[in-house]
Coordinates of N, CA, C and O in Angstrom, one line a residue:
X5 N 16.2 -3.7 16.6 CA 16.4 -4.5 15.4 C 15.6 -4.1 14.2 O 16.0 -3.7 13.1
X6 N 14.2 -4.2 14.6 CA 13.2 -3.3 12.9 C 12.8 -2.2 13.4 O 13.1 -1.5 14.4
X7 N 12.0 -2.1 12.5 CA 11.5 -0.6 12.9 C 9.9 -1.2 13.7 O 9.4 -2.3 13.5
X8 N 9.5 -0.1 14.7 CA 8.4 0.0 15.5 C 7.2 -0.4 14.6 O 6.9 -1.6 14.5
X9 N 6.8 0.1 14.3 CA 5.5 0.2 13.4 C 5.5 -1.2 12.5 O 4.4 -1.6 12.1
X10 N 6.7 -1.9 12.3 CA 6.6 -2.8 10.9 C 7.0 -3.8 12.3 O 6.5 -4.9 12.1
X11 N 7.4 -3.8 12.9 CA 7.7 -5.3 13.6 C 6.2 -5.5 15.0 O 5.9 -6.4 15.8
X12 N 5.5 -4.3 14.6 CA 4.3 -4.8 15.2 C 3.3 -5.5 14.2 O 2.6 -6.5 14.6
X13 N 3.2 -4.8 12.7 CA 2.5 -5.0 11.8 C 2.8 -6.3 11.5 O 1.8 -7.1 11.4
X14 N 4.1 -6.9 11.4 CA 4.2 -8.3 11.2 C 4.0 -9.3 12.1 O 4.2 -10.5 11.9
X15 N 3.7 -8.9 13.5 CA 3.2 -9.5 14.6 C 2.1 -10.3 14.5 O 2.0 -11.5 14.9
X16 N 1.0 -9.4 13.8 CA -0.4 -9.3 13.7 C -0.3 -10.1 12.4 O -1.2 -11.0 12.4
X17 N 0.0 -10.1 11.7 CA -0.2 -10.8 10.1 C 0.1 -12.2 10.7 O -0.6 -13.2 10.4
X18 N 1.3 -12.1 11.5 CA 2.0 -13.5 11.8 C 0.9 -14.1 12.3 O 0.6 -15.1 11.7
X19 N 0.0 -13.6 13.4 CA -1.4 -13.9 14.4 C -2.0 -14.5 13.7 O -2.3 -15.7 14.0
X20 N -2.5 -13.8 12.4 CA -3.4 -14.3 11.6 C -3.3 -15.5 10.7 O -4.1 -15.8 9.8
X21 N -2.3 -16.1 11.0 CA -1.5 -17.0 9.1 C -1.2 -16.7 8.4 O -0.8 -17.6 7.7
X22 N -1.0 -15.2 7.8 CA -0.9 -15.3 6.7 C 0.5 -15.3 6.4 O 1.4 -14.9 7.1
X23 N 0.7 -15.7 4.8 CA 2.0 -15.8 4.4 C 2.9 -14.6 4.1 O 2.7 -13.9 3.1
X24 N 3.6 -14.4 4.7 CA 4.8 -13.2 4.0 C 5.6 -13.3 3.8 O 6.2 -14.3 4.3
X25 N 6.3 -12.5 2.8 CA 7.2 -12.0 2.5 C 8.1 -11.2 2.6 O 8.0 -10.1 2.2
X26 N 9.4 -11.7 3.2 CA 10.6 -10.3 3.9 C 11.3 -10.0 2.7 O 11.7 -10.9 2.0
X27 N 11.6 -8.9 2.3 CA 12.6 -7.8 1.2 C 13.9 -7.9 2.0 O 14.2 -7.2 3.0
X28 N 14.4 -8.5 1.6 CA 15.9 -8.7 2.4 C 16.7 -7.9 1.5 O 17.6 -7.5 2.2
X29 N 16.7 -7.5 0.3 CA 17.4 -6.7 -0.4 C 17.8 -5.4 0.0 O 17.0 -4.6 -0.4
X30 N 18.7 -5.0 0.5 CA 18.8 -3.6 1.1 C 18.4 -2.3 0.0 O 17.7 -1.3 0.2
X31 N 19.0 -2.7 -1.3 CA 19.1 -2.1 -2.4 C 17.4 -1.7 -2.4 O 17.3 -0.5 -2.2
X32 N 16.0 -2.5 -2.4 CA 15.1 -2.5 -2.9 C 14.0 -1.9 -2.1 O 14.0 -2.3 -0.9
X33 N 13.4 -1.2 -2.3 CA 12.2 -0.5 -1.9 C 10.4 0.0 -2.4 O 10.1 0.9 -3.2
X34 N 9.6 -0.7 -1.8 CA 8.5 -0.7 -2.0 C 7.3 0.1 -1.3 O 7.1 -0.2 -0.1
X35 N 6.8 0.7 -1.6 CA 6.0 0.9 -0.2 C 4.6 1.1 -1.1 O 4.2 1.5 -2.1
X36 N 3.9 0.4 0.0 CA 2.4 -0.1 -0.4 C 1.8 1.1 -1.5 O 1.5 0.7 -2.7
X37 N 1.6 2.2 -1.2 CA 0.9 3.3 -2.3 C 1.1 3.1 -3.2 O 0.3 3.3 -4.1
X38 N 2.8 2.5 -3.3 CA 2.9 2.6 -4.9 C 2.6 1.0 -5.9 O 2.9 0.7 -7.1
X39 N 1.7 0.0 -4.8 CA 1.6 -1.2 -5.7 C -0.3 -1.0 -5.8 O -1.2 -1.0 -5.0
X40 N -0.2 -1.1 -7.0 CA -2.2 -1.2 -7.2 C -2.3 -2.5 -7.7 O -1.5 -2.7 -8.6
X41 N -2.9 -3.2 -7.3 CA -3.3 -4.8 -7.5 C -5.0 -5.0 -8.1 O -5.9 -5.1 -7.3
X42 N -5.3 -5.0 -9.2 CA -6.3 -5.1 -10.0 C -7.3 -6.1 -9.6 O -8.5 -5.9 -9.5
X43 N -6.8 -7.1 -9.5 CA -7.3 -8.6 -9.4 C -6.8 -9.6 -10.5 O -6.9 -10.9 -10.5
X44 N -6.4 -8.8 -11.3 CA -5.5 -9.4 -12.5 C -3.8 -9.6 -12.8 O -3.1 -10.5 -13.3
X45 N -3.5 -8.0 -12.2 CA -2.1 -7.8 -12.4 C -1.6 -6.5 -11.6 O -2.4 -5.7 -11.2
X46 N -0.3 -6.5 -11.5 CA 0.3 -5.2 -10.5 C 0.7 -4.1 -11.3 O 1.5 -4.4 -12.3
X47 N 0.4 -2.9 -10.9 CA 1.0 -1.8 -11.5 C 1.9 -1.5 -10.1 O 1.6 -1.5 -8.9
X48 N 2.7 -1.2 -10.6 CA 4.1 -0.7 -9.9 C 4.3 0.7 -10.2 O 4.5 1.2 -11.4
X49 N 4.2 1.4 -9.2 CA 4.6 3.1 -9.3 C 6.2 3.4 -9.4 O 6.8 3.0 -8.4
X50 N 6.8 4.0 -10.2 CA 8.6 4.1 -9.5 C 8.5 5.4 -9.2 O 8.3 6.4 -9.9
X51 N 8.8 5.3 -7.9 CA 8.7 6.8 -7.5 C 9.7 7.2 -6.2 O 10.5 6.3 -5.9
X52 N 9.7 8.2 -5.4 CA 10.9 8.4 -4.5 C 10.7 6.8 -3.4 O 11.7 6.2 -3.1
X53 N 9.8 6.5 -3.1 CA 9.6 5.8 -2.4 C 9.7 3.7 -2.8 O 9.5 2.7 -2.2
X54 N 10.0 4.0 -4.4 CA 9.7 2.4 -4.5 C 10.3 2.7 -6.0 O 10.1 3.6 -6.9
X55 N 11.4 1.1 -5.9 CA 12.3 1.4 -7.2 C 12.0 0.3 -8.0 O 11.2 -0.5 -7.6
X56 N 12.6 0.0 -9.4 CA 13.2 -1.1 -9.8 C 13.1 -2.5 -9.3 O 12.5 -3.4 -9.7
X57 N 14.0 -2.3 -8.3 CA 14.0 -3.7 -7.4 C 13.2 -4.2 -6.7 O 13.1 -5.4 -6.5
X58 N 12.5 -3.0 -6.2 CA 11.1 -3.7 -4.9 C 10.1 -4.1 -6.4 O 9.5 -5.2 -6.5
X59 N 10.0 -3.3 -7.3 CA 8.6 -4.1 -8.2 C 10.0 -5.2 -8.9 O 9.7 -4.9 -10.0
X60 N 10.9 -5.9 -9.0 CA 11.4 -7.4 -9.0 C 11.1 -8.2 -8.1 O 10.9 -9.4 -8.3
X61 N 11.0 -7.5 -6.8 CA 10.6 -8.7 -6.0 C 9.3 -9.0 -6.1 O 8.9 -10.2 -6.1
X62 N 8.5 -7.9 -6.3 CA 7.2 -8.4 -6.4 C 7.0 -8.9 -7.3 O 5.7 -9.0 -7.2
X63 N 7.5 -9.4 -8.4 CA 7.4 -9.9 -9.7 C 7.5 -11.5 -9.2 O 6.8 -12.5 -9.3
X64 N 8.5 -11.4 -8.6 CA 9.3 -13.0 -8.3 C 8.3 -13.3 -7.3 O 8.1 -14.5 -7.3
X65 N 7.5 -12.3 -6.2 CA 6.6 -13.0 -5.4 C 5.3 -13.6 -5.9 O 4.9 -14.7 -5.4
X66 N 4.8 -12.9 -6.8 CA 3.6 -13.0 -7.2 C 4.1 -13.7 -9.1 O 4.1 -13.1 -10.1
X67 N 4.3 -14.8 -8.8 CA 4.8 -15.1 -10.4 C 3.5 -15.4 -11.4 O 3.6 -15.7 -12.6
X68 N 2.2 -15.4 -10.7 CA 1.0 -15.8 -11.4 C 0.6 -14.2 -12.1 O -0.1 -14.0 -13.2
X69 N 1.0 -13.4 -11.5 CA 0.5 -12.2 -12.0 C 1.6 -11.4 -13.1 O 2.8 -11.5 -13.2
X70 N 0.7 -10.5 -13.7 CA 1.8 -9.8 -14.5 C 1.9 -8.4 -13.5 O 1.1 -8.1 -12.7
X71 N 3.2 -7.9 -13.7 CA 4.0 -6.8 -12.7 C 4.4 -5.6 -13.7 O 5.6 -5.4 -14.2
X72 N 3.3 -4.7 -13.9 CA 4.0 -3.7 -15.0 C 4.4 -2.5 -14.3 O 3.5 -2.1 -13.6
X73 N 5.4 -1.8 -14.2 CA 6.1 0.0 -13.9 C 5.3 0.5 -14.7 O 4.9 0.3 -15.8
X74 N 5.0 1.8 -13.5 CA 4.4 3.0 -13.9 C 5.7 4.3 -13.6 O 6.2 4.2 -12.5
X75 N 6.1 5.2 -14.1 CA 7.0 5.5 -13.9 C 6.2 7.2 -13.0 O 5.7 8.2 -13.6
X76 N 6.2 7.1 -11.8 CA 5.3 8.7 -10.7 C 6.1 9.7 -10.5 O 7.0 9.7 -9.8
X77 N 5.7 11.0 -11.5 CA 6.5 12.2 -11.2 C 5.3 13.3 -10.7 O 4.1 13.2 -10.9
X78 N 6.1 14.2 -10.0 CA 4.9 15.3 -9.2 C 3.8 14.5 -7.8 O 3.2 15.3 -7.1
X79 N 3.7 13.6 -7.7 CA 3.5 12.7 -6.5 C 4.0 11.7 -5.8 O 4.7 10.8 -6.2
X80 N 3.6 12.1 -4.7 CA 4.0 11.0 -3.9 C 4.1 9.7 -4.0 O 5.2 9.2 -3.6
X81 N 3.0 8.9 -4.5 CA 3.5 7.9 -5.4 C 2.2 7.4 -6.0 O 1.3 8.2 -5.9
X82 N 1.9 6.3 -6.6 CA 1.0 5.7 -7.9 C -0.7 6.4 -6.9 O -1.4 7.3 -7.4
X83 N -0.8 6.0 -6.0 CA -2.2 5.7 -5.8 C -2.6 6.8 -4.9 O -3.6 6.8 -4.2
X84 N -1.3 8.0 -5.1 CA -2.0 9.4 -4.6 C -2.7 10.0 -5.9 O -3.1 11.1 -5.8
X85 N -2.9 9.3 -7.0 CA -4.0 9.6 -8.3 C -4.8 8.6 -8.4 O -6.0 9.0 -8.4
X86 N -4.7 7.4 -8.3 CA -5.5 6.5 -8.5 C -5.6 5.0 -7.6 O -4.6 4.4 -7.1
X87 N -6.9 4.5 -7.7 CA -7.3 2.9 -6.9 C -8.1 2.5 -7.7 O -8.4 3.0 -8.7
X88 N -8.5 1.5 -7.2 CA -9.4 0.4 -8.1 C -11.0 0.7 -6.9 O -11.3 0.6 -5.7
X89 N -11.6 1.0 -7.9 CA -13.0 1.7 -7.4 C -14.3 0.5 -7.8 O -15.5 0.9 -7.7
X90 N -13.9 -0.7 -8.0 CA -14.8 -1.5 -8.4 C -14.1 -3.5 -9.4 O -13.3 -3.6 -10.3
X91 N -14.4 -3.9 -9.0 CA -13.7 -5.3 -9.9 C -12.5 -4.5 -11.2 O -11.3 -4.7 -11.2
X92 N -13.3 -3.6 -12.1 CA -12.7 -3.9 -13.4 C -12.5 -2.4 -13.5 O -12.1 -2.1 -14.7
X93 N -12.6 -1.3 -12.6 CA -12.8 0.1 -12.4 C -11.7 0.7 -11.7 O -11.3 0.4 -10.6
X94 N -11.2 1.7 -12.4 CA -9.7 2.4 -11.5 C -10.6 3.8 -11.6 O -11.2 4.5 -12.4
X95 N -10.2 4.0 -10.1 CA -10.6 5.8 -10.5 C -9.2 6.3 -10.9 O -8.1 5.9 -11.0
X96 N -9.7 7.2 -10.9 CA -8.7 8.5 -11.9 C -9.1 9.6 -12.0 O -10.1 10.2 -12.3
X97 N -7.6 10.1 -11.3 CA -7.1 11.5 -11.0 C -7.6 12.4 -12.6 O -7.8 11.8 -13.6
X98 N -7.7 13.8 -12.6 CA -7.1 14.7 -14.0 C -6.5 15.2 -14.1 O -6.7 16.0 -15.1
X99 N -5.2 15.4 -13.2 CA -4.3 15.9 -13.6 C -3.6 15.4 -14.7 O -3.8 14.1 -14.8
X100 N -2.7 15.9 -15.6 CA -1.9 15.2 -16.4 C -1.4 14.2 -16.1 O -1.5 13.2 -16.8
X101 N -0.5 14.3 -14.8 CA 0.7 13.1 -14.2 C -0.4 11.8 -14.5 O -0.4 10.9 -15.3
X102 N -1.3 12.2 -13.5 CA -2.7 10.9 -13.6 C -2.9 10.4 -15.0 O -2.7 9.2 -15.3
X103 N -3.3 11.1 -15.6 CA -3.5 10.7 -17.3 C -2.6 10.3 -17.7 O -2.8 9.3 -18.4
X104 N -1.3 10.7 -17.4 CA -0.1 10.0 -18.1 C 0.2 8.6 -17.8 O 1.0 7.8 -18.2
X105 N -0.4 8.6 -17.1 CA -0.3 7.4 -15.8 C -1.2 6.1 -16.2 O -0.9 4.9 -16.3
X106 N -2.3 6.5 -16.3 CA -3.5 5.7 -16.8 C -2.9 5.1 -18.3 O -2.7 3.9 -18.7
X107 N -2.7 6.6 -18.9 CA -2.6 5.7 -20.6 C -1.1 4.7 -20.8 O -0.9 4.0 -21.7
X108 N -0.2 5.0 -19.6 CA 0.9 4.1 -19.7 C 0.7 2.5 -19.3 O 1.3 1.6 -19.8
X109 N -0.6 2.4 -18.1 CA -1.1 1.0 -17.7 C -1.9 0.7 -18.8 O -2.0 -0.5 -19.2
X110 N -2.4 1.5 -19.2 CA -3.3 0.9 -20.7 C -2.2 0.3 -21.8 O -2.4 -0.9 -22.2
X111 N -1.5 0.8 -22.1 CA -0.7 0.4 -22.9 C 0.0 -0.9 -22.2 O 0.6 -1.7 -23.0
X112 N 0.0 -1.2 -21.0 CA 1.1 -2.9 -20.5 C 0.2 -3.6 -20.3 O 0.4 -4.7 -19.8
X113 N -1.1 -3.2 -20.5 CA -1.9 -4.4 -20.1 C -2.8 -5.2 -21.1 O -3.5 -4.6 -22.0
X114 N -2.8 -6.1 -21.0 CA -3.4 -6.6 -22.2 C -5.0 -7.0 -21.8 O -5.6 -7.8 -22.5
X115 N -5.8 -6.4 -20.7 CA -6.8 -6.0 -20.3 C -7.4 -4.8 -20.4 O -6.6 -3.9 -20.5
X116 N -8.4 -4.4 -20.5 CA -9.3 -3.4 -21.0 C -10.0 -2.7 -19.5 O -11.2 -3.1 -19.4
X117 N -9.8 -1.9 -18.7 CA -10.0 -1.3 -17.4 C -11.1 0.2 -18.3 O -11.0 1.1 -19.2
X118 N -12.3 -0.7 -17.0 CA -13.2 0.8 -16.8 C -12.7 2.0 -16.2 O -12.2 1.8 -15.1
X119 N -12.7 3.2 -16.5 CA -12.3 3.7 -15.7 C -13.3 5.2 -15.2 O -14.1 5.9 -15.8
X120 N -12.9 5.1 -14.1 CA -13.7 6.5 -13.5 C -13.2 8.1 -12.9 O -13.2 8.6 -11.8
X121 N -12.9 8.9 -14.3 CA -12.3 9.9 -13.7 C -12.9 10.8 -12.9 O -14.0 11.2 -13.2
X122 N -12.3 11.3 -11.4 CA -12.5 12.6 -11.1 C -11.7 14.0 -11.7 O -11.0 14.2 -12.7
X123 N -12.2 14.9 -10.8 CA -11.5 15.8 -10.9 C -10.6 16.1 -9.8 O -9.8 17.1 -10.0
X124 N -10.6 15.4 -8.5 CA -9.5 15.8 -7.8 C -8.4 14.8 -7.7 O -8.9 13.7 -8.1
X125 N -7.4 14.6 -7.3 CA -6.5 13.7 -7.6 C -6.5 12.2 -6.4 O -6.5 11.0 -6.2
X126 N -6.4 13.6 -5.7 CA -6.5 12.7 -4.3 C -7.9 11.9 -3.6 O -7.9 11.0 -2.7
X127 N -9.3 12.6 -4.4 CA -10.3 12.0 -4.0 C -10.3 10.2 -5.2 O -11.1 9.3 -5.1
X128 N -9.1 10.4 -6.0 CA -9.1 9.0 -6.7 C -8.8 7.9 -5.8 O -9.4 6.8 -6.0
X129 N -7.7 8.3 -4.5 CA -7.6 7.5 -3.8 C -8.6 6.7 -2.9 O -8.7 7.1 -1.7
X130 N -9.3 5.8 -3.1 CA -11.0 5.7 -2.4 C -10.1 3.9 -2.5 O -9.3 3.4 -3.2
X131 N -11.2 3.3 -1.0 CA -11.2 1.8 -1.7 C -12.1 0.9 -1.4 O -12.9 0.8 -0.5
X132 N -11.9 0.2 -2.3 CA -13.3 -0.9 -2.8 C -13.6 -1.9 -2.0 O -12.5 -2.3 -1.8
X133 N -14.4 -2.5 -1.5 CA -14.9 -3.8 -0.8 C -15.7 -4.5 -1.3 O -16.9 -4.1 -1.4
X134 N -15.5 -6.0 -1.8 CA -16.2 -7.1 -2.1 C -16.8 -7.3 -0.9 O -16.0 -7.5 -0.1
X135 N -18.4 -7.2 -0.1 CA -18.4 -7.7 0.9 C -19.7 -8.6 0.4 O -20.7 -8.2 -0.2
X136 N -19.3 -10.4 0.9 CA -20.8 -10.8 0.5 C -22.4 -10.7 1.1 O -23.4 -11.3 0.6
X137 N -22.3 -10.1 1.9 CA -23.9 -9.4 2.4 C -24.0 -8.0 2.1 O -25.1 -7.5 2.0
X138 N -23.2 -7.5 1.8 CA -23.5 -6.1 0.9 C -22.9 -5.8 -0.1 O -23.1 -4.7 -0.5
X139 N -22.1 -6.5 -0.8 CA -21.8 -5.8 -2.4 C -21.0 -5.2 -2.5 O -20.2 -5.0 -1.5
X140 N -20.8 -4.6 -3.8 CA -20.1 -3.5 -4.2 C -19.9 -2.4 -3.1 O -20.7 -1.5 -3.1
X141 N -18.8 -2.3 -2.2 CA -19.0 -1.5 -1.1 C -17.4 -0.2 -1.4 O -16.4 -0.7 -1.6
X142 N -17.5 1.4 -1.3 CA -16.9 2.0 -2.0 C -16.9 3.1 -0.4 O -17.7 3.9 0.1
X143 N -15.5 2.6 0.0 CA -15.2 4.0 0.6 C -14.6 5.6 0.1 O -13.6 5.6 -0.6
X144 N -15.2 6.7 0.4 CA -14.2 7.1 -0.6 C -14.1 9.3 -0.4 O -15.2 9.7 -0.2
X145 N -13.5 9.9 -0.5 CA -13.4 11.4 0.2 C -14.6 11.7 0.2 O -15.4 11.4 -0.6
X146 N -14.9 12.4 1.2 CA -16.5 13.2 1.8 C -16.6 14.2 1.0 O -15.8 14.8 0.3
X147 N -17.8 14.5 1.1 CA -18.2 15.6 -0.3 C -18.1 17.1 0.2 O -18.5 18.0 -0.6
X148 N -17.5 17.4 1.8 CA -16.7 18.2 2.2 C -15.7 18.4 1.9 O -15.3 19.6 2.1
X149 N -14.9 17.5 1.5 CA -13.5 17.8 0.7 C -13.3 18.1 -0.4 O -12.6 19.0 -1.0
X150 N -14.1 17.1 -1.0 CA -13.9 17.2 -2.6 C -15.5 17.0 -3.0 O -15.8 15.8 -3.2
X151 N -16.4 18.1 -3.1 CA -17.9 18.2 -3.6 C -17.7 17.5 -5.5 O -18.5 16.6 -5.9
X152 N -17.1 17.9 -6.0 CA -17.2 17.7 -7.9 C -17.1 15.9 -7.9 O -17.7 15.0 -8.5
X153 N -15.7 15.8 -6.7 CA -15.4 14.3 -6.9 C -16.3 13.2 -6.3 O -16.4 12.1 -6.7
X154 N -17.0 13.9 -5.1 CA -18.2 13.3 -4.4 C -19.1 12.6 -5.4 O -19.4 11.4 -5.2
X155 N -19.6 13.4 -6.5 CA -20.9 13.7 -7.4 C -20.2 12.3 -8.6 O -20.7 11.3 -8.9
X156 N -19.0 12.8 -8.9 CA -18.8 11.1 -9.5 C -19.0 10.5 -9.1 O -19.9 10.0 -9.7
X157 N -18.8 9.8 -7.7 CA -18.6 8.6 -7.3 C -20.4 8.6 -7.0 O -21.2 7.8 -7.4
X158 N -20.6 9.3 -6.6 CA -22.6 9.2 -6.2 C -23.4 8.4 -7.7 O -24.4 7.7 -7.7
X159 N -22.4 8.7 -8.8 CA -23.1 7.9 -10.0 C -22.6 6.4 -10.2 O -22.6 5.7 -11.2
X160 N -22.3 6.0 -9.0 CA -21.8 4.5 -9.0 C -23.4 3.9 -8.1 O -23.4 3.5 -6.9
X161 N -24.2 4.0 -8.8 CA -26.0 3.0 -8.3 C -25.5 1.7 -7.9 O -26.0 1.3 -6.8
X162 N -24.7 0.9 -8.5 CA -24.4 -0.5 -7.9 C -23.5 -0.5 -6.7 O -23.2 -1.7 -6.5
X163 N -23.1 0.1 -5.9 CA -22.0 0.5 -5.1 C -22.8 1.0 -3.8 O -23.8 1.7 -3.9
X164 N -22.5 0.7 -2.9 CA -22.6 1.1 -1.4 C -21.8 1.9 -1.1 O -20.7 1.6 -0.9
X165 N -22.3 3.7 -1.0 CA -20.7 4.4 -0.6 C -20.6 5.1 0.9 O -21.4 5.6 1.7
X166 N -19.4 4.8 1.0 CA -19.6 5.3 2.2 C -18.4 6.9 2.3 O -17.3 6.9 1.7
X167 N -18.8 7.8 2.8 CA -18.2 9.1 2.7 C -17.5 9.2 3.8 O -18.0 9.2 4.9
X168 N -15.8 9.3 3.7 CA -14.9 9.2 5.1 C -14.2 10.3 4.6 O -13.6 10.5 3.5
X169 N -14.5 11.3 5.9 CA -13.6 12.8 6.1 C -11.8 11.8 6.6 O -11.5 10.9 7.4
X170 N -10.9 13.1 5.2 CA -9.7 12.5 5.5 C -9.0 13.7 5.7 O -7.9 13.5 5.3
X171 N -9.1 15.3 6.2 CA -8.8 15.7 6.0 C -7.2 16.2 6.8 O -6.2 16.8 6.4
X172 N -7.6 15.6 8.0 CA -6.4 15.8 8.9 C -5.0 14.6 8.4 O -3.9 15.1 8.2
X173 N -5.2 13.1 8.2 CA -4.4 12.6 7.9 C -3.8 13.1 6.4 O -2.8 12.7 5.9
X174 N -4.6 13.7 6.0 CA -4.2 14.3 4.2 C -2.6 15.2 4.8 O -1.7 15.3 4.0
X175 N -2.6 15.6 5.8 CA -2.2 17.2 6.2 C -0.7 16.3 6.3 O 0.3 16.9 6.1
X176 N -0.7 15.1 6.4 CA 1.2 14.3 6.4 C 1.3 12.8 5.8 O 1.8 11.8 6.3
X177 N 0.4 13.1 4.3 CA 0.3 12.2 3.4 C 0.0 11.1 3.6 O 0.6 10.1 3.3
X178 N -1.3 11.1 4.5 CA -2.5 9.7 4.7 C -3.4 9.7 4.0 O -4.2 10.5 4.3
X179 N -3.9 8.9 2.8 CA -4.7 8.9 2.5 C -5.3 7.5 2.5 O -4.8 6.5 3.1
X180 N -6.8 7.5 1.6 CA -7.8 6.1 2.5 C -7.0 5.0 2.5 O -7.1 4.1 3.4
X181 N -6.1 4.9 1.5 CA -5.2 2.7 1.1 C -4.5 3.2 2.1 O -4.6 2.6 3.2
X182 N -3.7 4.5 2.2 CA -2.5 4.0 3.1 C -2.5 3.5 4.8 O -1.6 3.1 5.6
X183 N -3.9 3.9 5.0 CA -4.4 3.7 6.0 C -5.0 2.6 6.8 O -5.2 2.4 8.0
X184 N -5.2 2.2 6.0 CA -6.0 0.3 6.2 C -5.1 -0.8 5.4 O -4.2 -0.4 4.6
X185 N -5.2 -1.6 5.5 CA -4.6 -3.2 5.8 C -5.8 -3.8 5.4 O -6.7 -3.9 6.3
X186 N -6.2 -4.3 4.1 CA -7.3 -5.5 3.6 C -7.1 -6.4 3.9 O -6.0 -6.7 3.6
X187 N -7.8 -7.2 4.5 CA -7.6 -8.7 4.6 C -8.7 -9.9 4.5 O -9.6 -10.0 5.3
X188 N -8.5 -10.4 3.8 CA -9.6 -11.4 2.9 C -9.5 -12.8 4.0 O -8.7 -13.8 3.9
X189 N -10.2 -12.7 4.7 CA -10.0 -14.0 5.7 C -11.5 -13.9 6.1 O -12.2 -12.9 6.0
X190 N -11.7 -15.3 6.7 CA -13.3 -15.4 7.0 C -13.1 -15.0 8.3 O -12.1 -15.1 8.9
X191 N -14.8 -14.3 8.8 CA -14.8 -13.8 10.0 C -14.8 -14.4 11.3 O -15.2 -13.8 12.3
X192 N -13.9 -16.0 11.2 CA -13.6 -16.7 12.9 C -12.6 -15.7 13.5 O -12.0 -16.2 14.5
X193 N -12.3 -14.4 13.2 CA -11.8 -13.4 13.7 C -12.2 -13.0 15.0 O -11.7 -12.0 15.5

């Protein structure tokens, strides 16, 4: 009836309480990489993987938030250039696509984003943890992969980092978000 992978994932969410949401729309397609969630508002990537319609749904799910398109060419999709590396902080890729990318969320948002460029695209991909016994907590490419991009992120002093080798899941487009499942629930887990 679903697919393996998603009818286990909704198993476990179901376990937990939390609320979901099913895309019953055949037409529409989303897939996590391409939604970055600020704390304020959604950037929507449109790219092979996520159209039009999947960022409507997310519009109509999340009606407190604003839902702006980013339109992703030459990647795989939004957050193989960029994540949110801190509350108010997006890292950032340098390639052009990336930059084109950045200055197009700059322009839909009526918010002002710090931002942290690297130089490698994919070491943009890193992600952030609010944790309240340690802080500012920043997973994010080992400095075996990406040494230039390492050296940015080492200039984040308020930040707890932690350095995770990705280099085999990189090898069939895993990188650190697509890989984990955040979940903001208290620890009676």
């Amino acid at each position: 009836d679903g697919v393996p992978g998603v009818e286990a994932m909704k198993r476990v969410l179901e376990s937990l309480n939390l609320n979901m949401v099913e895309m019953v729309d055949e037409n529409a397609t989303l897939d996590g990489g391409d939604v970055l969630f600020t704390g304020r508002e959604f950037f929507v990537g449109l790219s092979k993987r996520t159209n039009q319609r999947g960022a409507e749904i997310l519009a109509d799910t999340f009606k407190d938030y604003a839902v702006s398109t980013v339109p992703v060419h030459d990647s795989l999709h939004l957050k193989s250039f960029c994540s949110m590396a801190g509350p108010n902080l997006i890292a950032i890729g340098s390639s052009e696509a990336a930059q084109k990318a950045l200055k197009t969320m700059q322009q839909m948002s009526d918010h002002r984003y710090d931002k942290l460029t690297v130089p490698d695209d994919a070491a943009a991909n890193c992600i952030y943890l609010n944790i309240p016994s340690k802080g500012h907590v920043l997973l994010h490419r080992a400095p075996e992969e990406y040494p230039e991009s390492a050296k940015v992120f080492e200039k984040l002093k308020d930040h707890m980092l932690i350095p995770i080798a990705n280099t085999e899941l990189e090898k069939v487009d895993g990188a650190l978000t697509c890989c984990s499942v955040l979940i903001n629930k208290t620890s009676e887990l």
